[in-house]
Phi, psi and omega in degrees: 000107151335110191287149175281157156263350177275183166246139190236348175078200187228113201290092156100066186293322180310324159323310168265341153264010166284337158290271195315313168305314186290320164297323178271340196260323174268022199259293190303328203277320212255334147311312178317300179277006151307303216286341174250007149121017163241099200327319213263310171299313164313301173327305201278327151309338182282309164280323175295317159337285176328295192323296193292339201266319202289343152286326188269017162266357173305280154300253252270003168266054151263303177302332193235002177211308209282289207292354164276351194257344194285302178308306160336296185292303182296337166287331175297314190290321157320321197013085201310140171250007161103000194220031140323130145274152207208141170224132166260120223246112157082076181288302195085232172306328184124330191338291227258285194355306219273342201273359188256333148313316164323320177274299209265064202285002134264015188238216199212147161223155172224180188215171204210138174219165155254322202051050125297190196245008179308319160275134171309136147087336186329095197232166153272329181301307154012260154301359180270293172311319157289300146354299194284330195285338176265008181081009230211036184268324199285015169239359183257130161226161186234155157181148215290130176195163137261136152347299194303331207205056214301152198254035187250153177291170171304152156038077157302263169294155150253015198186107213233092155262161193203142182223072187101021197249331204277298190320345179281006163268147201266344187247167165339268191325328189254349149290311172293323194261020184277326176299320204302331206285345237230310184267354175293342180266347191301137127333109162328124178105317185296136198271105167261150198230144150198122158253143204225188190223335186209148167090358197306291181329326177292319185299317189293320157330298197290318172281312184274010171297309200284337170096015174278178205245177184051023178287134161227150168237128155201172208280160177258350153137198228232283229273338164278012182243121198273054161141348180184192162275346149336305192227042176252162197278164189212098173284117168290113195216131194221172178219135168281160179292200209224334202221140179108138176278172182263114184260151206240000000 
């Protein structure tokens, strides 16, 4: 993996230090009660204590390491021939955008936001800054929209990526139809990636309704858990068909 140059910031920061406090404070609650002798609680505080630090160290080499080495891996294995158009559905900082612009130094990537605040720091301006620091600003563009409802013509892309974003929609109905939007700009032929934390099966549900073809969903590993297995990521992978409309 490369080191970034960029700043990508910190995902659902509030999480994480409520993990990290929390850990310490029943950590710290659980010596106290060693020191006066009750024994059975302090155990049971000790381990729960354990429990929060060894999750948030978990989020946070996920947030600051692990999900750049996953993307890594997974961008590799397309094996892009470089002169793609890529589009990145809810970019944040640029993390995926920027490791997906890095390939295609005869193409295009763009990246599509709301810019909330689920991520530290969440900007276009940001991502713009990152963008110039990773060397990649002449192929990169953003622009502000919903996932649900994409400003792009049919059959678009050649490559449709997403990291954490679809699940933040709150109803059903409206996770779907941000999948369908995601494989409708796709190229016949064209590859979508979306990793999710929830919901994977349904989306992958939702793409063969749609008629796309090669779906599968499976985990991305340890280096994808934002506090456990509890909470690990599942990446979705799909292909538009060669033939055929995308039926909804």
């Amino acid at each position: 993996m490369t080191k970034p140059r960029g700043n990508y910031g910190v995902d659902a920061p509030a999480v994480l230090t409520g993990l990290t406090v929390g850990g310490v404070l029943e950590t710290a609650l659980a010596v106290w009660l060693f020191a006066i002798g009750w024994v059975v609680p302090a155990v049971v505080l000790l381990i729960g204590g354990g429990v929060l630090i060894i999750g948030a160290a978990l989020f946070a080499h996920t947030t600051l390491r692990g999900k750049f080495r996953v993307w890594d891996a997974e961008l590799d294995r397309l094996g892009l021939s470089g002169d793609e158009r890529v589009l990145d559905l809810g970019c944040g900082r640029g993390l995926v955008l920027l490791k997906a612009a890095a390939r295609v130094p005869g193409g295009a990537a763009t990246g599509v936001d709301l810019w909330t605040h689920d991520q530290s720091g969440n900007s276009g301006e940001a991502t713009l800054a990152n963008a110039r620091a990773e060397g990649v600003a002449d192929r990169v563009a953003l622009v502000t929209a919903d996932v649900r409802g994409l400003p792009f013509p049919d059959a678009t892309f050649d490559l449709v990526v997403s990291s954490l974003v679809v699940h933040n929609i709150t109803d059903a109905e409206g996770r779907a139809s941000a999948v369908r939007e995601a494989l409708r700009v796709l190229k016949p032929g064209g590859g979508l990636r979306l990793a999710d934390i929830r919901n994977a099966h349904r989306y992958a549900e939702v793409l063969r309704e749609c008629g796309a073809a090669d779906v599968h969903v499976y985990d991305l590993g340890w280096r994808f858990w934002y506090g456990g297995p509890y909470l690990k990521t599942s990446m979705v992978a799909a292909t538009r068909a060669h033939s055929g409309d995308i039926t909804s």
